[in-house]
Coordinates of N, CA, C and O in Angstrom, one line a residue:
M22 N 20.8 -3.4 55.6 CA 19.3 -3.3 55.4 C 18.8 -4.7 55.2 O 19.3 -5.5 54.5
T23 N 17.7 -4.9 56.0 CA 17.0 -6.2 56.0 C 15.5 -6.1 55.8 O 15.0 -4.9 55.9
G24 N 14.8 -7.2 55.7 CA 13.4 -7.2 55.7 C 12.8 -6.5 54.4 O 13.4 -6.6 53.3
L25 N 11.7 -5.8 54.6 CA 11.0 -5.2 53.5 C 11.8 -4.2 52.8 O 11.9 -4.2 51.5
P26 N 12.6 -3.2 53.5 CA 13.4 -2.3 52.7 C 14.4 -2.9 51.8 O 14.6 -2.5 50.7
A27 N 15.0 -4.0 52.3 CA 16.0 -4.7 51.5 C 15.4 -5.4 50.3 O 15.9 -5.3 49.1
F28 N 14.2 -5.9 50.5 CA 13.4 -6.6 49.3 C 13.1 -5.5 48.3 O 13.2 -5.7 47.1
V29 N 12.5 -4.4 48.8 CA 12.1 -3.3 47.8 C 13.3 -2.8 47.1 O 13.3 -2.6 45.8
A30 N 14.5 -2.6 47.8 CA 15.7 -2.1 47.1 C 16.2 -3.1 46.1 O 16.5 -2.7 44.9
D31 N 16.1 -4.4 46.4 CA 16.6 -5.4 45.5 C 15.7 -5.5 44.3 O 16.1 -5.6 43.1
L32 N 14.4 -5.5 44.5 CA 13.4 -5.5 43.4 C 13.6 -4.3 42.5 O 13.5 -4.4 41.3
G33 N 13.8 -3.1 43.1 CA 14.0 -1.9 42.4 C 15.2 -2.0 41.5 O 15.2 -1.6 40.3
R34 N 16.3 -2.5 42.0 CA 17.6 -2.6 41.2 C 17.3 -3.6 40.0 O 17.7 -3.3 38.9
E35 N 16.6 -4.7 40.3 CA 16.4 -5.7 39.3 C 15.5 -5.1 38.2 O 15.7 -5.3 37.0
T36 N 14.5 -4.3 38.6 CA 13.5 -3.7 37.6 C 14.3 -2.7 36.7 O 14.0 -2.7 35.5
L37 N 15.2 -2.0 37.3 CA 16.0 -1.0 36.5 C 17.0 -1.6 35.6 O 17.3 -1.1 34.5
R38 N 17.6 -2.8 36.1 CA 18.6 -3.4 35.3 C 18.0 -4.4 34.2 O 18.5 -4.4 33.1
A39 N 17.0 -5.1 34.7 CA 16.4 -6.1 33.8 C 14.9 -6.0 34.0 O 14.3 -6.8 34.8
P40 N 14.2 -5.1 33.4 CA 12.8 -4.8 33.6 C 11.9 -6.0 33.5 O 11.0 -6.1 34.4
R41 N 12.1 -6.8 32.5 CA 11.1 -7.9 32.4 C 11.2 -8.9 33.5 O 10.2 -9.4 34.0
A42 N 12.5 -9.2 34.0 CA 12.7 -10.1 35.1 C 12.1 -9.4 36.4 O 11.4 -10.1 37.2
G43 N 12.3 -8.1 36.6 CA 11.7 -7.5 37.7 C 10.2 -7.5 37.7 O 9.6 -7.7 38.8
V44 N 9.6 -7.2 36.6 CA 8.2 -7.2 36.5 C 7.6 -8.6 36.7 O 6.6 -8.8 37.4
R45 N 8.3 -9.7 36.2 CA 7.8 -11.1 36.5 C 7.8 -11.3 38.0 O 6.9 -11.9 38.5
R46 N 8.8 -10.9 38.6 CA 8.9 -11.1 40.1 C 7.9 -10.3 40.8 O 7.2 -10.8 41.8
L47 N 7.6 -9.1 40.4 CA 6.6 -8.2 41.0 C 5.2 -8.8 40.8 O 4.5 -8.9 41.8
L48 N 4.9 -9.2 39.6 CA 3.6 -9.8 39.3 C 3.4 -11.1 40.1 O 2.2 -11.5 40.4
A49 N 4.5 -11.9 40.2 CA 4.4 -13.2 40.9 C 4.0 -13.0 42.4 O 3.4 -13.9 43.0
M50 N 4.2 -11.8 43.0 CA 3.8 -11.6 44.3 C 2.3 -11.6 44.5 O 1.8 -12.0 45.5
D51 N 1.6 -11.1 43.5 CA 0.2 -11.1 43.4 C -0.5 -10.6 44.7 O -1.3 -11.3 45.3
P52 N -0.2 -9.3 45.1 CA -0.8 -8.8 46.3 C -2.3 -8.6 46.1 O -2.8 -8.5 45.0
P53 N -3.1 -8.6 47.2 CA -4.5 -8.4 47.1 C -4.8 -7.0 46.5 O -4.0 -6.1 46.6
M54 N -6.0 -6.8 45.9 CA -6.4 -5.6 45.3 C -6.3 -4.4 46.3 O -6.0 -3.3 45.9
E55 N -6.7 -4.7 47.6 CA -6.6 -3.6 48.6 C -5.2 -3.1 48.7 O -5.0 -1.8 48.9
A56 N -4.2 -4.0 48.7 CA -2.8 -3.5 48.8 C -2.4 -2.7 47.6 O -1.6 -1.7 47.7
R57 N -2.9 -3.0 46.4 CA -2.6 -2.2 45.2 C -3.2 -0.8 45.3 O -2.5 0.2 44.9
W58 N -4.4 -0.7 45.8 CA -5.0 0.6 46.0 C -4.3 1.4 47.1 O -4.1 2.6 46.9
L59 N -3.9 0.7 48.1 CA -3.1 1.4 49.2 C -1.8 1.9 48.6 O -1.3 3.0 48.9
G60 N -1.2 1.0 47.8 CA 0.1 1.4 47.2 C -0.1 2.7 46.3 O 0.8 3.6 46.3
L61 N -1.2 2.7 45.6 CA -1.5 3.9 44.7 C -1.6 5.1 45.6 O -1.0 6.2 45.2
L62 N -2.3 5.1 46.7 CA -2.4 6.2 47.6 C -1.1 6.6 48.2 O -0.7 7.8 48.1
L63 N -0.3 5.7 48.6 CA 1.0 6.0 49.2 C 2.0 6.6 48.2 O 2.6 7.6 48.5
V64 N 2.0 6.1 47.0 CA 2.9 6.6 46.0 C 2.5 7.9 45.5 O 3.3 8.8 45.1
T65 N 1.2 8.2 45.5 CA 0.7 9.5 45.1 C 1.1 10.5 46.1 O 1.5 11.6 45.7
V66 N 0.9 10.3 47.4 CA 1.3 11.2 48.4 C 2.8 11.5 48.3 O 3.3 12.6 48.4
L67 N 3.6 10.4 48.1 CA 5.1 10.6 48.0 C 5.4 11.4 46.8 O 6.3 12.3 46.9
S68 N 4.8 11.2 45.7 CA 5.1 12.0 44.5 C 4.7 13.4 44.7 O 5.5 14.3 44.2
V69 N 3.6 13.7 45.3 CA 3.2 15.1 45.5 C 4.2 15.8 46.4 O 4.6 17.0 46.2
F70 N 4.7 15.1 47.5 CA 5.6 15.6 48.4 C 7.0 16.0 47.7 O 7.5 17.0 47.9
V71 N 7.4 15.1 46.8 CA 8.7 15.3 46.1 C 8.5 16.5 45.1 O 9.4 17.3 44.9
T72 N 7.3 16.6 44.5 CA 7.0 17.7 43.6 C 7.1 19.0 44.3 O 7.7 20.0 43.9
G73 N 6.5 19.0 45.6 CA 6.6 20.2 46.4 C 8.1 20.6 46.7 O 8.4 21.8 46.7
L74 N 8.9 19.6 47.0 CA 10.3 19.8 47.3 C 11.0 20.4 46.1 O 11.8 21.3 46.2
S75 N 10.7 19.9 44.9 CA 11.3 20.4 43.7 C 11.0 21.9 43.4 O 11.8 22.6 42.9
L76 N 9.8 22.3 43.9 CA 9.4 23.7 43.7 C 10.3 24.6 44.5 O 10.6 25.8 44.2
L77 N 10.8 24.1 45.7 CA 11.7 24.9 46.5 C 13.0 25.3 45.9 O 13.7 26.2 46.2
L78 N 13.4 24.5 44.8 CA 14.7 24.7 44.2 C 14.5 25.8 43.1 O 15.5 26.3 42.6
L79 N 13.3 26.1 42.7 CA 13.1 27.1 41.6 C 13.0 28.5 42.2 O 12.5 28.7 43.3
P80 N 13.5 29.5 41.5 CA 13.4 30.9 42.0 C 11.9 31.2 42.1 O 11.0 30.8 41.4
P81 N 11.6 32.0 43.2 CA 10.2 32.4 43.4 C 9.5 33.0 42.2 O 10.1 33.9 41.5
G82 N 8.3 32.6 41.8 CA 7.6 33.1 40.7 C 7.9 32.5 39.4 O 7.3 32.8 38.4
S83 N 8.9 31.6 39.3 CA 9.3 31.0 38.1 C 8.8 29.6 37.9 O 9.0 29.0 36.8
E84 N 8.1 29.1 38.9 CA 7.6 27.7 38.8 C 6.5 27.6 37.8 O 5.6 28.5 37.7
P85 N 6.5 26.6 37.0 CA 5.4 26.4 36.0 C 4.0 26.2 36.8 O 4.0 25.6 37.8
G86 N 3.0 26.7 36.2 CA 1.7 26.7 36.9 C 1.2 25.3 37.2 O 0.7 25.0 38.3
I87 N 1.4 24.4 36.3 CA 0.9 23.0 36.5 C 1.7 22.3 37.6 O 1.1 21.5 38.4
L88 N 3.0 22.6 37.7 CA 3.8 22.0 38.7 C 3.3 22.5 40.1 O 3.2 21.8 41.1
A89 N 3.1 23.8 40.2 CA 2.6 24.4 41.5 C 1.2 23.8 41.8 O 0.9 23.5 43.0
L90 N 0.4 23.6 40.8 CA -0.9 23.0 41.0 C -0.8 21.6 41.6 O -1.5 21.2 42.5
L91 N 0.1 20.8 40.9 CA 0.3 19.4 41.4 C 1.0 19.3 42.7 O 0.9 18.2 43.3
A92 N 1.7 20.3 43.2 CA 2.3 20.3 44.5 C 1.3 20.6 45.6 O 1.6 20.3 46.8
D93 N 0.2 21.1 45.2 CA -0.9 21.4 46.2 C -1.6 20.0 46.6 O -2.1 19.4 45.7
P94 N -1.5 19.5 47.8 CA -2.0 18.2 48.2 C -3.5 18.0 47.8 O -3.9 16.9 47.4
F95 N -4.3 19.1 47.9 CA -5.7 19.0 47.7 C -6.0 18.8 46.2 O -7.1 18.3 45.8
V96 N -5.1 19.2 45.4 CA -5.3 19.1 43.9 C -4.4 17.9 43.4 O -4.8 17.1 42.6
G97 N -3.1 18.0 43.9 CA -2.1 17.0 43.4 C -2.4 15.6 43.7 O -2.3 14.7 42.8
V98 N -2.9 15.3 44.9 CA -3.1 13.9 45.3 C -4.2 13.3 44.4 O -4.0 12.2 43.8
P99 N -5.4 13.9 44.4 CA -6.5 13.3 43.5 C -6.1 13.3 42.0 O -6.4 12.3 41.3
S100 N -5.4 14.4 41.5 CA -5.1 14.4 40.1 C -4.1 13.3 39.8 O -4.2 12.7 38.8
Q101 N -3.1 13.2 40.6 CA -2.0 12.2 40.4 C -2.6 10.8 40.5 O -2.3 9.9 39.6
A102 N -3.5 10.5 41.5 CA -4.1 9.2 41.6 C -5.0 8.9 40.4 O -4.9 7.8 39.9
L103 N -5.7 9.9 40.0 CA -6.6 9.7 38.8 C -5.8 9.4 37.6 O -6.1 8.5 36.8
S104 N -4.7 10.1 37.4 CA -3.8 9.9 36.2 C -3.2 8.5 36.2 O -3.1 7.9 35.1
L105 N -2.9 8.0 37.4 CA -2.3 6.7 37.5 C -3.3 5.6 37.2 O -3.1 4.6 36.5
V106 N -4.6 5.8 37.7 CA -5.7 4.9 37.4 C -6.0 4.9 35.9 O -6.2 3.8 35.3
I107 N -6.0 6.1 35.3 CA -6.3 6.1 33.8 C -5.2 5.5 33.1 O -5.4 4.7 32.1
A108 N -3.9 5.7 33.5 CA -2.8 5.1 32.8 C -2.9 3.5 32.9 O -2.7 2.8 31.9
A109 N -3.2 3.0 34.1 CA -3.4 1.6 34.3 C -4.5 1.0 33.4 O -4.3 0.0 32.7
A110 N -5.6 1.7 33.3 CA -6.7 1.3 32.5 C -6.3 1.3 31.0 O -6.7 0.4 30.2
A111 N -5.6 2.4 30.6 CA -5.1 2.5 29.2 C -4.1 1.4 28.9 O -4.2 0.7 27.8
I112 N -3.2 1.1 29.8 CA -2.2 0.0 29.5 C -2.9 -1.3 29.4 O -2.6 -2.1 28.5
A113 N -3.9 -1.6 30.3 CA -4.6 -2.9 30.2 C -5.5 -2.9 29.0 O -5.4 -3.9 28.2
G114 N -6.2 -1.9 28.7 CA -7.2 -1.9 27.6 C -6.6 -1.9 26.2 O -6.9 -2.7 25.4
I115 N -5.6 -1.0 26.0 CA -4.9 -0.9 24.7 C -4.1 -2.2 24.5 O -4.1 -2.7 23.4
G116 N -3.5 -2.7 25.5 CA -2.7 -4.0 25.4 C -3.6 -5.1 25.0 O -3.3 -5.9 24.1
R117 N -4.8 -5.2 25.6 CA -5.7 -6.3 25.2 C -6.3 -6.1 23.8 O -6.5 -7.1 23.1
L118 N -6.4 -4.9 23.4 CA -6.9 -4.6 22.0 C -5.9 -5.3 21.0 O -6.3 -5.7 19.9
F119 N -4.6 -5.3 21.4 CA -3.6 -5.8 20.5 C -3.2 -7.2 20.8 O -2.1 -7.7 20.5
G120 N -4.0 -7.9 21.6 CA -3.8 -9.4 21.8 C -3.0 -9.6 23.1 O -2.6 -10.8 23.3
G121 N -2.8 -8.6 24.0 CA -2.1 -8.8 25.2 C -3.0 -9.5 26.2 O -4.2 -9.6 26.1
H122 N -2.4 -10.0 27.3 CA -3.2 -10.7 28.3 C -3.2 -10.1 29.7 O -3.7 -10.7 30.6
G123 N -2.6 -8.9 29.8 CA -2.5 -8.2 31.1 C -3.8 -7.6 31.5 O -4.5 -7.0 30.6
G124 N -4.3 -7.7 32.7 CA -5.5 -7.1 33.2 C -5.3 -5.8 34.0 O -4.1 -5.4 34.2
F125 N -6.4 -5.2 34.4 CA -6.3 -3.9 35.0 C -5.5 -4.0 36.4 O -4.7 -3.2 36.7
A126 N -5.8 -5.1 37.2 CA -5.2 -5.2 38.5 C -3.6 -5.2 38.4 O -2.9 -4.6 39.1
D127 N -3.1 -6.0 37.4 CA -1.7 -6.1 37.2 C -1.1 -4.8 36.6 O 0.0 -4.4 37.0
A128 N -1.9 -4.2 35.7 CA -1.4 -2.9 35.2 C -1.3 -1.9 36.3 O -0.4 -1.0 36.3
L129 N -2.3 -1.9 37.2 CA -2.3 -0.9 38.3 C -1.0 -1.2 39.2 O -0.3 -0.2 39.6
L130 N -0.8 -2.4 39.5 CA 0.4 -2.8 40.3 C 1.7 -2.3 39.6 O 2.6 -1.7 40.2
L131 N 1.8 -2.5 38.3 CA 2.9 -2.1 37.5 C 3.1 -0.5 37.5 O 4.2 0.0 37.7
V132 N 2.0 0.2 37.3 CA 2.0 1.6 37.3 C 2.4 2.2 38.6 O 3.3 3.1 38.7
V133 N 1.9 1.6 39.7 CA 2.3 2.1 41.1 C 3.8 1.8 41.3 O 4.5 2.7 41.8
W134 N 4.3 0.7 40.9 CA 5.7 0.3 41.1 C 6.6 1.3 40.4 O 7.6 1.8 40.9
I135 N 6.3 1.5 39.1 CA 7.1 2.4 38.3 C 7.1 3.8 38.8 O 8.1 4.5 38.8
E136 N 5.9 4.3 39.2 CA 5.8 5.6 39.8 C 6.6 5.7 41.1 O 7.2 6.7 41.3
F137 N 6.6 4.7 41.9 CA 7.4 4.6 43.1 C 8.9 4.8 42.7 O 9.6 5.6 43.3
L138 N 9.4 4.0 41.7 CA 10.8 4.1 41.3 C 11.1 5.5 40.7 O 12.2 6.0 41.0
M139 N 10.2 6.0 39.9 CA 10.4 7.3 39.3 C 10.5 8.4 40.4 O 11.2 9.4 40.3
T140 N 9.6 8.3 41.4 CA 9.6 9.3 42.5 C 10.9 9.3 43.3 O 11.5 10.3 43.6
F141 N 11.5 8.1 43.5 CA 12.8 8.0 44.2 C 13.9 8.5 43.3 O 14.8 9.2 43.8
A142 N 13.8 8.3 42.0 CA 14.8 8.8 41.1 C 14.7 10.3 41.0 O 15.7 11.0 41.0
Q143 N 13.5 10.9 41.1 CA 13.3 12.3 41.1 C 13.9 12.9 42.3 O 14.5 14.0 42.3
A144 N 13.7 12.3 43.5 CA 14.3 12.7 44.7 C 15.9 12.7 44.6 O 16.5 13.7 45.1
G145 N 16.4 11.7 44.0 CA 17.9 11.6 43.8 C 18.3 12.8 42.9 O 19.4 13.4 43.1
E146 N 17.5 13.0 41.9 CA 17.9 14.1 40.9 C 17.9 15.4 41.6 O 18.8 16.3 41.4
L147 N 16.9 15.7 42.6 CA 16.9 16.9 43.3 C 18.2 17.1 44.2 O 18.7 18.1 44.3
A148 N 18.6 16.0 44.8 CA 19.8 16.0 45.6 C 21.0 16.4 44.7 O 21.9 17.2 45.1
V149 N 21.1 15.8 43.5 CA 22.2 16.2 42.6 C 22.1 17.6 42.2 O 23.2 18.3 42.1
M150 N 20.9 18.1 42.0 CA 20.8 19.5 41.5 C 21.2 20.5 42.6 O 21.7 21.6 42.4
L151 N 21.0 20.1 43.9 CA 21.5 20.9 45.0 C 23.0 21.0 45.0 O 23.6 22.1 45.3
V152 N 23.7 19.9 44.7 CA 25.2 19.9 44.7 C 25.8 20.4 43.4 O 26.7 21.2 43.5
L153 N 25.3 19.9 42.3 CA 25.8 20.2 41.0 C 24.7 20.6 40.1 O 24.2 19.8 39.2
P154 N 24.2 21.8 40.1 CA 23.0 22.2 39.3 C 23.1 21.9 37.8 O 22.1 21.5 37.2
P155 N 24.3 22.2 37.2 CA 24.3 22.0 35.7 C 24.1 20.5 35.4 O 23.7 20.2 34.3
L156 N 24.5 19.6 36.3 CA 24.4 18.2 36.0 C 22.9 17.7 36.0 O 22.5 16.7 35.5
G157 N 22.0 18.5 36.7 CA 20.6 18.2 36.9 C 19.9 17.9 35.6 O 19.1 17.0 35.4
V158 N 20.2 18.8 34.6 CA 19.5 18.7 33.3 C 19.8 17.4 32.6 O 19.0 16.7 32.1
F159 N 21.1 17.1 32.5 CA 21.6 15.9 31.9 C 21.1 14.6 32.6 O 20.7 13.6 32.0
L160 N 21.1 14.7 33.9 CA 20.5 13.6 34.7 C 19.0 13.4 34.5 O 18.6 12.2 34.3
A161 N 18.3 14.5 34.4 CA 16.9 14.4 34.1 C 16.6 13.7 32.7 O 15.7 12.9 32.6
L162 N 17.4 14.1 31.7 CA 17.2 13.5 30.4 C 17.6 12.0 30.4 O 16.9 11.2 29.8
A163 N 18.7 11.7 31.1 CA 19.1 10.3 31.2 C 18.1 9.4 31.9 O 17.7 8.3 31.5
L164 N 17.5 10.0 33.0 CA 16.5 9.3 33.8 C 15.2 9.1 32.9 O 14.6 8.0 33.0
L165 N 14.9 10.1 32.1 CA 13.7 10.0 31.3 C 13.8 8.9 30.3 O 13.0 8.0 30.1
A166 N 15.0 8.8 29.6 CA 15.3 7.8 28.6 C 15.3 6.4 29.3 O 14.7 5.4 28.8
W167 N 15.9 6.3 30.5 CA 16.0 5.0 31.2 C 14.6 4.5 31.6 O 14.3 3.4 31.3
F168 N 13.8 5.4 32.1 CA 12.4 5.0 32.5 C 11.5 4.7 31.4 O 10.7 3.8 31.5
L169 N 11.8 5.3 30.2 CA 11.0 5.0 29.0 C 11.3 3.5 28.6 O 10.4 2.7 28.3
W170 N 12.6 3.2 28.7 CA 13.0 1.8 28.4 C 12.4 0.8 29.4 O 11.9 -0.3 29.0
V171 N 12.4 1.2 30.7 CA 11.8 0.3 31.7 C 10.3 0.1 31.5 O 9.8 -1.0 31.5
I172 N 9.6 1.2 31.2 CA 8.2 1.2 31.0 C 7.8 0.3 29.8 O 6.9 -0.5 29.8
V173 N 8.5 0.5 28.7 CA 8.2 -0.3 27.4 C 8.4 -1.8 27.7 O 7.6 -2.6 27.3
N174 N 9.5 -2.1 28.4 CA 9.8 -3.5 28.7 C 8.8 -4.1 29.7 O 8.4 -5.2 29.6
A175 N 8.4 -3.2 30.6 CA 7.4 -3.7 31.6 C 6.0 -4.0 31.0 O 5.4 -5.0 31.3
I176 N 5.6 -3.1 30.1 CA 4.3 -3.3 29.4 C 4.4 -4.5 28.5 O 3.5 -5.3 28.5
A177 N 5.5 -4.7 27.9 CA 5.7 -5.9 27.0 C 5.6 -7.2 27.9 O 5.0 -8.1 27.5
E178 N 6.2 -7.2 29.0 CA 6.2 -8.3 29.9 C 4.8 -8.6 30.4 O 4.3 -9.7 30.5
L179 N 4.1 -7.5 30.8 CA 2.7 -7.6 31.3 C 1.8 -8.3 30.3 O 1.0 -9.2 30.7
H180 N 1.9 -7.9 29.0 CA 1.0 -8.4 28.0 C 1.6 -9.6 27.2 O 0.8 -10.2 26.4
G181 N 2.8 -10.0 27.4 CA 3.4 -11.1 26.7 C 3.8 -10.7 25.3 O 3.9 -11.5 24.4
F182 N 4.1 -9.4 25.1 CA 4.6 -8.9 23.8 C 6.1 -9.1 23.6 O 6.8 -9.0 24.6
R183 N 6.5 -9.2 22.4 CA 7.9 -9.3 22.1 C 8.5 -8.1 21.3 O 9.6 -7.8 21.4
N184 N 7.7 -7.5 20.5 CA 8.1 -6.4 19.7 C 8.1 -5.0 20.5 O 7.0 -4.5 20.7
L185 N 9.2 -4.6 20.9 CA 9.3 -3.4 21.8 C 9.0 -2.1 21.0 O 8.4 -1.2 21.6
A186 N 9.2 -2.1 19.7 CA 8.9 -0.9 18.9 C 7.4 -0.7 18.8 O 6.9 0.4 19.0
L187 N 6.7 -1.8 18.7 CA 5.2 -1.6 18.7 C 4.7 -1.3 20.0 O 3.7 -0.5 20.1
V188 N 5.3 -1.7 21.1 CA 4.9 -1.4 22.4 C 5.1 0.1 22.6 O 4.3 0.8 23.2
L189 N 6.3 0.6 22.1 CA 6.6 2.1 22.2 C 5.5 2.9 21.5 O 5.1 3.9 22.0
L190 N 5.1 2.5 20.3 CA 4.1 3.2 19.6 C 2.7 3.1 20.3 O 2.0 4.2 20.4
G191 N 2.4 2.0 20.9 CA 1.2 1.9 21.7 C 1.3 2.8 23.0 O 0.3 3.4 23.4
L192 N 2.5 2.9 23.5 CA 2.7 3.7 24.7 C 2.4 5.2 24.4 O 1.8 5.9 25.1
A193 N 3.0 5.6 23.2 CA 2.8 7.0 22.7 C 1.3 7.3 22.5 O 0.8 8.3 23.0
G194 N 0.6 6.3 21.9 CA -0.9 6.5 21.7 C -1.6 6.5 23.0 O -2.5 7.3 23.2
G195 N -1.2 5.6 23.9 CA -1.8 5.6 25.2 C -1.6 6.9 26.0 O -2.5 7.3 26.8
F196 N -0.4 7.4 25.9 CA -0.1 8.7 26.6 C -1.1 9.8 26.1 O -1.6 10.6 27.0
V197 N -1.3 9.9 24.9 CA -2.3 10.9 24.3 C -3.7 10.6 25.0 O -4.3 11.6 25.4
V198 N -4.1 9.4 25.0 CA -5.4 9.0 25.6 C -5.5 9.5 27.0 O -6.4 10.1 27.5
V199 N -4.4 9.2 27.8 CA -4.4 9.5 29.2 C -4.4 11.0 29.4 O -5.2 11.5 30.2
V200 N -3.6 11.8 28.7 CA -3.6 13.2 28.8 C -4.9 13.8 28.5 O -5.5 14.7 29.2
V201 N -5.6 13.4 27.4 CA -6.9 13.9 27.0 C -7.9 13.6 28.0 O -8.7 14.4 28.4
A202 N -7.9 12.3 28.5 CA -8.9 11.9 29.4 C -8.8 12.7 30.7 O -9.8 13.1 31.3
L203 N -7.6 12.8 31.2 CA -7.3 13.6 32.4 C -7.7 15.0 32.3 O -8.3 15.6 33.2
A204 N -7.4 15.6 31.2 CA -7.7 17.0 30.9 C -9.2 17.2 30.9 O -9.8 18.2 31.5
L205 N -10.0 16.3 30.3 CA -11.4 16.4 30.3 C -12.0 16.2 31.7 O -12.9 17.0 32.1
V206 N -11.5 15.3 32.5 CA -12.0 15.1 33.8 C -11.7 16.3 34.7 O -12.6 16.8 35.4
L207 N -10.5 16.8 34.7 CA -10.1 17.9 35.5 C -10.8 19.2 35.1 O -11.2 20.0 35.9
S208 N -11.1 19.3 33.7 CA -11.9 20.5 33.3 C -13.3 20.4 33.7 O -13.9 21.4 34.2
G209 N -13.8 19.2 33.7 CA -15.2 19.0 34.2 C -15.4 19.3 35.6 O -16.4 19.7 36.1
L210 N -14.3 19.0 36.4 CA -14.3 19.3 37.9 C -14.0 20.8 38.2 O -14.0 21.2 39.3
G211 N -13.6 21.5 37.1 CA -13.3 22.9 37.4 C -11.9 23.2 37.9 O -11.5 24.3 38.3
I212 N -11.0 22.1 37.9 CA -9.7 22.2 38.4 C -8.7 22.8 37.4 O -7.9 23.6 37.6
L213 N -9.0 22.4 36.1 CA -8.2 22.9 35.0 C -9.1 23.6 34.0 O -10.1 23.1 33.6
T214 N -8.6 24.8 33.6 CA -9.4 25.6 32.6 C -8.7 25.5 31.3 O -7.5 25.7 31.2
V215 N -9.5 25.1 30.2 CA -8.9 25.0 28.9 C -9.3 26.3 28.1 O -10.4 26.7 28.0
T216 N -8.2 27.0 27.6 CA -8.5 28.2 26.9 C -8.2 28.1 25.4 O -7.4 27.3 25.0

């Protein structure tokens, strides 16, 4: 593997092994804003595609409603893109409230990159579930814990924070903000009904 695929694979391995070093390298690339928005679109489409594939592994009629909704490209792509933009805004805004120096553009790049890595991890998890279904649950939990560690370290690097426990608390608060904001927007658009 050479060229861009080799670079992406190498950066992905570094981000997963040493998140802060990987994030420093990612941010040092400083792609133009257009590339960041294009990355958002591409990773959103990829994520919706993998979500659709995961539905194929579930017995008919047993898929969660929200998962089926997000697998629909006409709902999933704008919803996923909106959630990533809100997440980037929350990471930038909440971080700055607590003295961080990361801006929206870099937070967007970070969110797109982590979503890209998570989507590939999810695809790998699907492959494992096809071969060894019982292992899928344990792998999902391990990946969730690993990506939580990556995200906390990435946000800390973005803002120049040192205390990871406080970053984790901020991430939990930010998650609530993102979920509420997304629910309000989707409800306002008539995509999601709140009962």
